[in-house]
Short mmCIF file of N, CA and C in Angstrom, two decimals:
data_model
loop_
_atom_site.label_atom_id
_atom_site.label_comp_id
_atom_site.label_asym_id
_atom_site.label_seq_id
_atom_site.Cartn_x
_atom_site.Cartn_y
_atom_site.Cartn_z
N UNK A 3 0.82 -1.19 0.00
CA UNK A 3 0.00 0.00 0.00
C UNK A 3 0.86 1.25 0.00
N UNK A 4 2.32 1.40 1.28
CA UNK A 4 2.68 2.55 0.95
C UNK A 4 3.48 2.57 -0.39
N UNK A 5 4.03 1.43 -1.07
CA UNK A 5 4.78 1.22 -2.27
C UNK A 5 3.89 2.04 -2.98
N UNK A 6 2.67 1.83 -3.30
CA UNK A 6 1.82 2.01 -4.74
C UNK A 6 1.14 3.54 -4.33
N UNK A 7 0.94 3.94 -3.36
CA UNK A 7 0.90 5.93 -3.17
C UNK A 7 2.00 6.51 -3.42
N UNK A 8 3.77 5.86 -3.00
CA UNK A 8 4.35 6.63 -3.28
C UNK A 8 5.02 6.50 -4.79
N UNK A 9 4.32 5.61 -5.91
CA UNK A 9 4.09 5.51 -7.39
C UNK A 9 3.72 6.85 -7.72
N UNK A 10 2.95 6.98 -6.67
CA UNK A 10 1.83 8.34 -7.99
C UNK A 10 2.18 9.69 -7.38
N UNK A 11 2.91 9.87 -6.30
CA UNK A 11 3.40 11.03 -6.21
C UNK A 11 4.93 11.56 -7.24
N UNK A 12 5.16 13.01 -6.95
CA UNK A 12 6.01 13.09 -8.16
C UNK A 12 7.53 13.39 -7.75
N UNK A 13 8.53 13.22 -8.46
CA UNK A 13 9.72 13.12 -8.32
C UNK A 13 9.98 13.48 -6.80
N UNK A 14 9.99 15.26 -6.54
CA UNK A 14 10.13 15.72 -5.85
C UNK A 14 10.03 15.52 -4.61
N UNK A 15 8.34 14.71 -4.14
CA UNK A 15 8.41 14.54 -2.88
C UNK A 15 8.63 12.65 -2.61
N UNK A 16 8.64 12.06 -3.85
CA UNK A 16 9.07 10.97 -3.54
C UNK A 16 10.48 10.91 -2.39
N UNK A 17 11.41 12.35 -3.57
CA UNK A 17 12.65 11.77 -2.70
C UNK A 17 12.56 12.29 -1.37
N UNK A 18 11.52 13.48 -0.77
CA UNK A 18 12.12 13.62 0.12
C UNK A 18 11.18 12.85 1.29
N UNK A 19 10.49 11.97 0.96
CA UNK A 19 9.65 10.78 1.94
C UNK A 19 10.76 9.58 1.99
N UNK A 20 11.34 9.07 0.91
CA UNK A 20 12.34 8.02 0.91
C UNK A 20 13.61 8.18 1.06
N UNK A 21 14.15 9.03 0.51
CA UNK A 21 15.24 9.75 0.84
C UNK A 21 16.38 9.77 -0.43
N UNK A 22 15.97 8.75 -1.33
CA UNK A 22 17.12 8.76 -2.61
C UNK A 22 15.88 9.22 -3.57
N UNK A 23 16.77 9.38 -4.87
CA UNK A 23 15.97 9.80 -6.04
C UNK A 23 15.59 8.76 -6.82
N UNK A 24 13.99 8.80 -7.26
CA UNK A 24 13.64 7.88 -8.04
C UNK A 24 14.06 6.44 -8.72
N UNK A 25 15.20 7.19 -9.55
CA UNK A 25 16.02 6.55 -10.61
C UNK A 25 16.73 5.50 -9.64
N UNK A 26 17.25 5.60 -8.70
CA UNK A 26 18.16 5.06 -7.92
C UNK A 26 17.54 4.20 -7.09
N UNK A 27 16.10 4.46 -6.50
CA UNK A 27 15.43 3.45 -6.55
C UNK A 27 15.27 2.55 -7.16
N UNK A 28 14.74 2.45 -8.23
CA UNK A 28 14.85 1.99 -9.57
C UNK A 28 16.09 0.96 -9.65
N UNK A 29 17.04 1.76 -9.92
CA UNK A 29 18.79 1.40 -9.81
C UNK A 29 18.93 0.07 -8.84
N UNK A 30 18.44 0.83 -7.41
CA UNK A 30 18.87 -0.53 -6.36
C UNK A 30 17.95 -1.81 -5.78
N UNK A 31 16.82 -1.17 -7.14
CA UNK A 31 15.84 -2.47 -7.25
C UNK A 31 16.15 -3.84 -8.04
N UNK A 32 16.75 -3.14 -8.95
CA UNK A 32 17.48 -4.51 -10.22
C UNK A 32 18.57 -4.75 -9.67
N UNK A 33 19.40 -4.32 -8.88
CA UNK A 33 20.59 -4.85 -8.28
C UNK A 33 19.67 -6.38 -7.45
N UNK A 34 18.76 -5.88 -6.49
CA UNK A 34 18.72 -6.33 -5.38
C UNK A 34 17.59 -7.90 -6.24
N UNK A 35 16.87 -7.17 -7.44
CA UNK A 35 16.51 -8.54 -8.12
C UNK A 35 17.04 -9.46 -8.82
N UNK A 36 18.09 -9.32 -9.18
CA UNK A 36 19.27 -9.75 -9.61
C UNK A 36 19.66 -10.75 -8.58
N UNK A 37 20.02 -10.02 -7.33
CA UNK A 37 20.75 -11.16 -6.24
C UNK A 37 19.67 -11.97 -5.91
N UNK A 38 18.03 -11.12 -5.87
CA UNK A 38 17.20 -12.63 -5.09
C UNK A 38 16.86 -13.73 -6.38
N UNK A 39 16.97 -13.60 -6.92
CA UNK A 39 17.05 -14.19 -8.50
C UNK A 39 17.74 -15.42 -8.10
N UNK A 40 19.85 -15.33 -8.05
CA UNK A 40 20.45 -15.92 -7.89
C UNK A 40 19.97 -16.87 -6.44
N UNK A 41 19.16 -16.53 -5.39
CA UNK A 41 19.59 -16.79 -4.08
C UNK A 41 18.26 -17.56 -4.28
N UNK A 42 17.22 -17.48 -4.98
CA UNK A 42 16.23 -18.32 -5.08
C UNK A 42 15.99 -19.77 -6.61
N UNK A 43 17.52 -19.66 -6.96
CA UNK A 43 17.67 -20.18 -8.06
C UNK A 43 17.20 -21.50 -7.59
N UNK A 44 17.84 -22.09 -6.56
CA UNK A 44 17.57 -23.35 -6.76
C UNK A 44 16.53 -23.80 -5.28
N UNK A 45 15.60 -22.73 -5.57
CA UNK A 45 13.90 -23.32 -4.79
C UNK A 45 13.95 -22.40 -3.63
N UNK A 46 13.01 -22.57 -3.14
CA UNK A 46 12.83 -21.82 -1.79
C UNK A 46 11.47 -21.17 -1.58
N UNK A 47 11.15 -20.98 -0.09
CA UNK A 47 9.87 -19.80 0.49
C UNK A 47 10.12 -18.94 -0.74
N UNK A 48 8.52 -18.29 -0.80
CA UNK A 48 8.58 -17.37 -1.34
C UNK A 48 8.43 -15.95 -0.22
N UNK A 49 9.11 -15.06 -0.32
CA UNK A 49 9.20 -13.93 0.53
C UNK A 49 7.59 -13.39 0.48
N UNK A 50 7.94 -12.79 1.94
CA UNK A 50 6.48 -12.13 1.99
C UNK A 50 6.26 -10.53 1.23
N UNK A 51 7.18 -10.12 1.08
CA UNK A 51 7.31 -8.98 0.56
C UNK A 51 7.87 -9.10 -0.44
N UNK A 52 7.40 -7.74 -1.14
CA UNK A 52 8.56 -7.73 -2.57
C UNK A 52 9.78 -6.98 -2.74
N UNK A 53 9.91 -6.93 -3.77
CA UNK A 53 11.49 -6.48 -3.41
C UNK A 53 11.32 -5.10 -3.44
N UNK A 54 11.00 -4.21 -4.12
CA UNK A 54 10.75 -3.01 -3.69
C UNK A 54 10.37 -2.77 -2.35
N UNK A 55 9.36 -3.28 -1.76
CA UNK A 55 8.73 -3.36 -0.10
C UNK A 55 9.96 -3.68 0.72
N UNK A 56 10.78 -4.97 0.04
CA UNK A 56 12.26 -4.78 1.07
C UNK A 56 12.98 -3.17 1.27
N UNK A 57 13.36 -2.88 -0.15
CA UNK A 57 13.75 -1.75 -0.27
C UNK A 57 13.59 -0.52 0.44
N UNK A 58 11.94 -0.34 0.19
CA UNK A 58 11.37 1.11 0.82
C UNK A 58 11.57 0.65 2.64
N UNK A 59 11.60 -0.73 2.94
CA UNK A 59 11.47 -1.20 4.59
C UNK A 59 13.05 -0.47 4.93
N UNK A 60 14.25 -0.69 4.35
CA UNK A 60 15.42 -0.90 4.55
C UNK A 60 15.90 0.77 4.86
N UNK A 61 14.99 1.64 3.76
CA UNK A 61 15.57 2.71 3.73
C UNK A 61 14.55 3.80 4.59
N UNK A 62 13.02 3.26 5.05
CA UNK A 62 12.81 4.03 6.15
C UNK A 62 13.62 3.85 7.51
N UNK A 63 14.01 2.14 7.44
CA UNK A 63 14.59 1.69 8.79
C UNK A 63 16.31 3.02 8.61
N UNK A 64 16.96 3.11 7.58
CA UNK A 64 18.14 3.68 7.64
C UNK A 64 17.87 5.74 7.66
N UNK A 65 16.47 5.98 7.47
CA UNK A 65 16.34 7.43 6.72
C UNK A 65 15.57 8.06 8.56
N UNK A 66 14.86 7.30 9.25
CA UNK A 66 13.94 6.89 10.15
C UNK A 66 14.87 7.14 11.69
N UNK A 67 15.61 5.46 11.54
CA UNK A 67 15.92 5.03 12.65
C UNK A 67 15.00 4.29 13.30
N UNK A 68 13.86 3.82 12.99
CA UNK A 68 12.80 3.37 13.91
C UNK A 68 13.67 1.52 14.47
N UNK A 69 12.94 1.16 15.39
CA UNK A 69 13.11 -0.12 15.51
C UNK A 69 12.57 -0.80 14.58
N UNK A 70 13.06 -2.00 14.52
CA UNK A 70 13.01 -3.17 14.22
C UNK A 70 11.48 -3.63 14.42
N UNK A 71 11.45 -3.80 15.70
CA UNK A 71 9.71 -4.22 16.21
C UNK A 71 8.73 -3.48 15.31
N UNK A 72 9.10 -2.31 15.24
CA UNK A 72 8.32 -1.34 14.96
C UNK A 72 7.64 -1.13 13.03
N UNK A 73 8.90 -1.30 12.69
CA UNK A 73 9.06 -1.16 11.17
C UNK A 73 7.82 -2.35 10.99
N UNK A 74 8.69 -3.97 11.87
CA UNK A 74 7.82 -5.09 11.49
C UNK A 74 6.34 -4.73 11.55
N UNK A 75 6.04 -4.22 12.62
CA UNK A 75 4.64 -4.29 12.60
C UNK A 75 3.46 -3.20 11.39
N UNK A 76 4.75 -2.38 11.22
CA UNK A 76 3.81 -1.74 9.74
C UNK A 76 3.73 -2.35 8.61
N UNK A 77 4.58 -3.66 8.64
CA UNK A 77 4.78 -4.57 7.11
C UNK A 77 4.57 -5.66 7.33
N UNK A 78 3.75 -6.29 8.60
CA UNK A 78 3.45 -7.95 9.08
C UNK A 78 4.30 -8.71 9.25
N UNK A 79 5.40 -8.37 9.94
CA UNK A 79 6.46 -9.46 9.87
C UNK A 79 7.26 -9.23 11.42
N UNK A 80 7.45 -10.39 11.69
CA UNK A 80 7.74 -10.43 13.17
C UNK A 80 9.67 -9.39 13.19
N UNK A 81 10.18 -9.70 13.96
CA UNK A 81 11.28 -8.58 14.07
C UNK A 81 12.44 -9.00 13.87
N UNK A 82 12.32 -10.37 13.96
CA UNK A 82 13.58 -11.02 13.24
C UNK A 82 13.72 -10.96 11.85
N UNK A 83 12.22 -11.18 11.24
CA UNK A 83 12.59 -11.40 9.89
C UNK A 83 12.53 -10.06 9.40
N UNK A 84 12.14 -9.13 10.26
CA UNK A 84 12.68 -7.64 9.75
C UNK A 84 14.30 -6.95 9.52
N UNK A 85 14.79 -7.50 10.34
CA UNK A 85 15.82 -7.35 10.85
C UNK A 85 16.98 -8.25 9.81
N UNK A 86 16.58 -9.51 9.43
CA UNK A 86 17.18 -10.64 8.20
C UNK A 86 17.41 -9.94 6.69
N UNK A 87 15.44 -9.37 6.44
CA UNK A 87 15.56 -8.83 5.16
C UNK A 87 16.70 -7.28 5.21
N UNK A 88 16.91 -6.25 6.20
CA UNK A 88 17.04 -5.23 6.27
C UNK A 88 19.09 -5.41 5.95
N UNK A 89 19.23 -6.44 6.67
CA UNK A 89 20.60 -6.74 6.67
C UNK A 89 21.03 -7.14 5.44
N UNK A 90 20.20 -8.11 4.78
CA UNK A 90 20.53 -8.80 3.27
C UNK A 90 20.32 -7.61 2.71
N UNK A 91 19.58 -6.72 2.56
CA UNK A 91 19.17 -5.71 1.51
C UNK A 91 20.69 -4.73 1.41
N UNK A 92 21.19 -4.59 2.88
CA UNK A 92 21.98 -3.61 3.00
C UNK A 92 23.21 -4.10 2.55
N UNK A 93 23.39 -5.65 2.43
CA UNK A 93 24.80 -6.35 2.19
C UNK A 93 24.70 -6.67 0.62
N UNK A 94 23.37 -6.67 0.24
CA UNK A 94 23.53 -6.97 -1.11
C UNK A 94 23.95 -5.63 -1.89
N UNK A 95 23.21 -4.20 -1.62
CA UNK A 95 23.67 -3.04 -2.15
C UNK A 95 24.95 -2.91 -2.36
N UNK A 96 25.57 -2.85 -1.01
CA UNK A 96 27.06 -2.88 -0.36
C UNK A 96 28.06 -4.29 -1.42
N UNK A 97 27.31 -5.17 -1.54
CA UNK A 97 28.68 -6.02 -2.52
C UNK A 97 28.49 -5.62 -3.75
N UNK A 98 27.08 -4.94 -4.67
CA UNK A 98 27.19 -4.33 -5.49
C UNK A 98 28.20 -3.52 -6.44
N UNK A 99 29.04 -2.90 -5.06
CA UNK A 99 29.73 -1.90 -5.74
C UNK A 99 29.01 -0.60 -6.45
N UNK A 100 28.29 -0.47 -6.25
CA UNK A 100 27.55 0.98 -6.77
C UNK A 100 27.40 2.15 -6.02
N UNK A 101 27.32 1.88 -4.60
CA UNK A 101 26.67 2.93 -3.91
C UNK A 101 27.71 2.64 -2.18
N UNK A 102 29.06 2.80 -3.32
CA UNK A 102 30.22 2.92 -2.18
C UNK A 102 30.56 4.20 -2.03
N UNK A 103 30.90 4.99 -0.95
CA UNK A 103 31.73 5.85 -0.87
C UNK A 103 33.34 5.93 -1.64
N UNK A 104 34.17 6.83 -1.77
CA UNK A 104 35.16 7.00 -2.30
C UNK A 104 35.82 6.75 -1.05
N UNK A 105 37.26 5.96 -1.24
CA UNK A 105 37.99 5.64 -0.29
C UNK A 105 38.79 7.10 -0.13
N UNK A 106 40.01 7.16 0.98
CA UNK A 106 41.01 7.84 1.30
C UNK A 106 41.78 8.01 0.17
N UNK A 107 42.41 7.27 -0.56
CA UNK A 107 43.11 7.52 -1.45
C UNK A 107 42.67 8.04 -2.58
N UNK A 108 41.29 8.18 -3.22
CA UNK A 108 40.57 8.72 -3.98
C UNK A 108 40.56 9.91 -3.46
N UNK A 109 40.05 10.39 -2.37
CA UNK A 109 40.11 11.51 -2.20
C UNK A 109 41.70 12.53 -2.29
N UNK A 110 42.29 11.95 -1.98
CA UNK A 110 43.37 12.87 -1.78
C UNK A 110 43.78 12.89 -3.16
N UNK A 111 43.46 11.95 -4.52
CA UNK A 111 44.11 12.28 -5.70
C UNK A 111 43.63 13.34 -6.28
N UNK A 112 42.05 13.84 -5.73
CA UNK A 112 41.31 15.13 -6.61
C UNK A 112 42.12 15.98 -5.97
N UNK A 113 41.92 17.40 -7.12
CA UNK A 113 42.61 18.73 -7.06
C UNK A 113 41.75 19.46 -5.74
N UNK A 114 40.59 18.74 -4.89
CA UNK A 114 39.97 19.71 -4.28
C UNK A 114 40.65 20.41 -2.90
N UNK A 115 40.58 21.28 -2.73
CA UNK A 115 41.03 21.87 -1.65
C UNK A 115 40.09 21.76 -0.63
N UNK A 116 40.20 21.30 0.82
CA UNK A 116 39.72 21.16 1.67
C UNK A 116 40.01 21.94 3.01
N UNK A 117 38.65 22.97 3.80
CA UNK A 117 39.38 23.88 4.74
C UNK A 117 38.43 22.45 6.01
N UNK A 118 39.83 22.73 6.70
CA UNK A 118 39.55 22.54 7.92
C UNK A 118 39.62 23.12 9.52
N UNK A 119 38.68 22.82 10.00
CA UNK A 119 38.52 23.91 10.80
C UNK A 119 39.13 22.90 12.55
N UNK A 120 39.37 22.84 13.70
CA UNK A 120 40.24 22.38 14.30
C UNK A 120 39.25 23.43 15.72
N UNK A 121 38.67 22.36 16.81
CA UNK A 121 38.08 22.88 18.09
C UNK A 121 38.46 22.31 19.35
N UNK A 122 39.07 23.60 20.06
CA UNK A 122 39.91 23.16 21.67
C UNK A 122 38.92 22.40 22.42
N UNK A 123 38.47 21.17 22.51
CA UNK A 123 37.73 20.06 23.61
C UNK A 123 38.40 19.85 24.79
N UNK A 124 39.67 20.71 25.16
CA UNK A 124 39.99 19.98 26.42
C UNK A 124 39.09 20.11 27.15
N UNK A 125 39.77 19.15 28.06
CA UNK A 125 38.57 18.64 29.31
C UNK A 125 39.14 19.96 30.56
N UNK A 126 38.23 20.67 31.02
CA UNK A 126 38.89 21.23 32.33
C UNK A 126 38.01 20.56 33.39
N UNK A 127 38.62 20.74 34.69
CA UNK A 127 37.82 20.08 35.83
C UNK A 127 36.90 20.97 36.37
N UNK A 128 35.74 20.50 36.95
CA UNK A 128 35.11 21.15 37.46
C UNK A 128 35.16 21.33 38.97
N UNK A 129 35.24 22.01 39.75
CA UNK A 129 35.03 22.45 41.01
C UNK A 129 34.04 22.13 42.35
N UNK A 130 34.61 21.32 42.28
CA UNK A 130 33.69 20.33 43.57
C UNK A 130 34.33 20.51 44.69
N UNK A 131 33.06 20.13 45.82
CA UNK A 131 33.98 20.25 47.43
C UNK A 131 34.54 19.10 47.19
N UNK A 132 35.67 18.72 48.43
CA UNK A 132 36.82 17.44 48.27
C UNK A 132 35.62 16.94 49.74
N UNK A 133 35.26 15.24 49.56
CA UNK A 133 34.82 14.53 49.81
C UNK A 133 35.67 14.55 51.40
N UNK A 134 36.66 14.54 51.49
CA UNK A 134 37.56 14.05 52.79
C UNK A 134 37.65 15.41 53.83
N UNK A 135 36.54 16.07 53.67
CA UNK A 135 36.73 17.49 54.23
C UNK A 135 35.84 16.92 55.20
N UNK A 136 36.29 16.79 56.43
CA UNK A 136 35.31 16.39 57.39
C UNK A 136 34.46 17.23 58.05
N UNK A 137 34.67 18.71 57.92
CA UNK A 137 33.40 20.01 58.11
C UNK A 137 32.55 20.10 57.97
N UNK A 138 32.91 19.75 56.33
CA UNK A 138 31.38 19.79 55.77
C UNK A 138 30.62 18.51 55.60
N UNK A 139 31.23 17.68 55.86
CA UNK A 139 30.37 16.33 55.80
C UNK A 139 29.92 16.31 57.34
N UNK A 140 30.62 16.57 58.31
CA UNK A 140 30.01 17.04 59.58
C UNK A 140 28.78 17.78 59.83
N UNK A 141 28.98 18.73 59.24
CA UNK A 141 27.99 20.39 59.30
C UNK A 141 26.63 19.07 58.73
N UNK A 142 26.47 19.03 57.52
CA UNK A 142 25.41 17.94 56.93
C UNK A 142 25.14 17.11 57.27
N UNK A 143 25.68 16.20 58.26
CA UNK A 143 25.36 15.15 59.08
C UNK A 143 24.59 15.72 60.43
N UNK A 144 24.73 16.96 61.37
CA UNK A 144 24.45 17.68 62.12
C UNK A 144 22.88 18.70 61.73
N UNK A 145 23.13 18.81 60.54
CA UNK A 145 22.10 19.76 60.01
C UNK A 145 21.08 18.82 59.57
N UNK A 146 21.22 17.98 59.38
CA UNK A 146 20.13 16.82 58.91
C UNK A 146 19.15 16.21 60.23
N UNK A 147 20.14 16.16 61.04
CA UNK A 147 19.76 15.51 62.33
C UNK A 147 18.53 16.49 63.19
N UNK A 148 19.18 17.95 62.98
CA UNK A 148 18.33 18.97 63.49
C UNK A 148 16.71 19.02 62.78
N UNK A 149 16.78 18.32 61.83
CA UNK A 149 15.68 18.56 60.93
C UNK A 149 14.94 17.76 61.27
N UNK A 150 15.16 16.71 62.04
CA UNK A 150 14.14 15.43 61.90
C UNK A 150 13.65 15.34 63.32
N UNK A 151 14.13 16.30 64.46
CA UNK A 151 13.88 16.45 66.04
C UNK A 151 12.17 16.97 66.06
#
């Protein structure tokens, strides 16, 4: 159901309900039919969902953050097998090769110039009474006592 409303809405707010653009949807749908293709070659359950429905599950769970429990119960599926499809979806993208980041060494071969900016975190201490001061743990032991006469 939410697959086939967010069909008929248009480019624009598709991406910003799902979070990638159309096409790339699209894109990491034939990847991901491709692998269940191979992984159901020789028999098996048929999934309860489709592969798009994996998809859109994988990328509210990553766009979201929601739980696991939670996701399951908007798509009928207990939390393990939420949690099974969400992982395969994410490992199949990921061996793809398509939708890797650029390593370290890529980066440093472009001409881009990069400013960086650099913030003092030291830790300073904060100012507490010292525990072994027997005055004031006195005075508070005394002043407590007065309170309860």
């Amino acid at each position: 159901m939410k697959l086939a409303n967010l069909q008929l809405t248009n480019d624009k707010n598709f991406r910003r309900i799902v979070g990638v653009k159309r096409t790339t949807f699209n894109c990491m749908v034939e990847i991901l039919t491709e692998a269940h293709q191979k992984k159901k070659a020789r028999g098996g359950r048929p999934n309860t969902l489709s592969i798009p429905e994996m998809l859109l599950m994988t990328l509210e769970y990553l766009r979201e953050y929601r739980t696991y429990a939670h996701i399951g119960m908007s798509y009928g599926l207990a939390e393990s097998n939420t949690f099974t499809t969400i992982k395969w979806v994410e490992d199949t993208l990921i061996r793809s090769g398509q939708f890797n980041l650029p390593g370290k060494k890529e980066l440093l071969k472009t001409d881009n110039e990069f400013e960086v900016i650099l913030i003092d975190a030291t830790e300073s201490p904060i100012e507490r009474p010292k525990k072994n001061n027997a005055r004031s743990i006195q005075a508070r032991k005394n002043d407590t006592l007065s309170k309860h006469k």
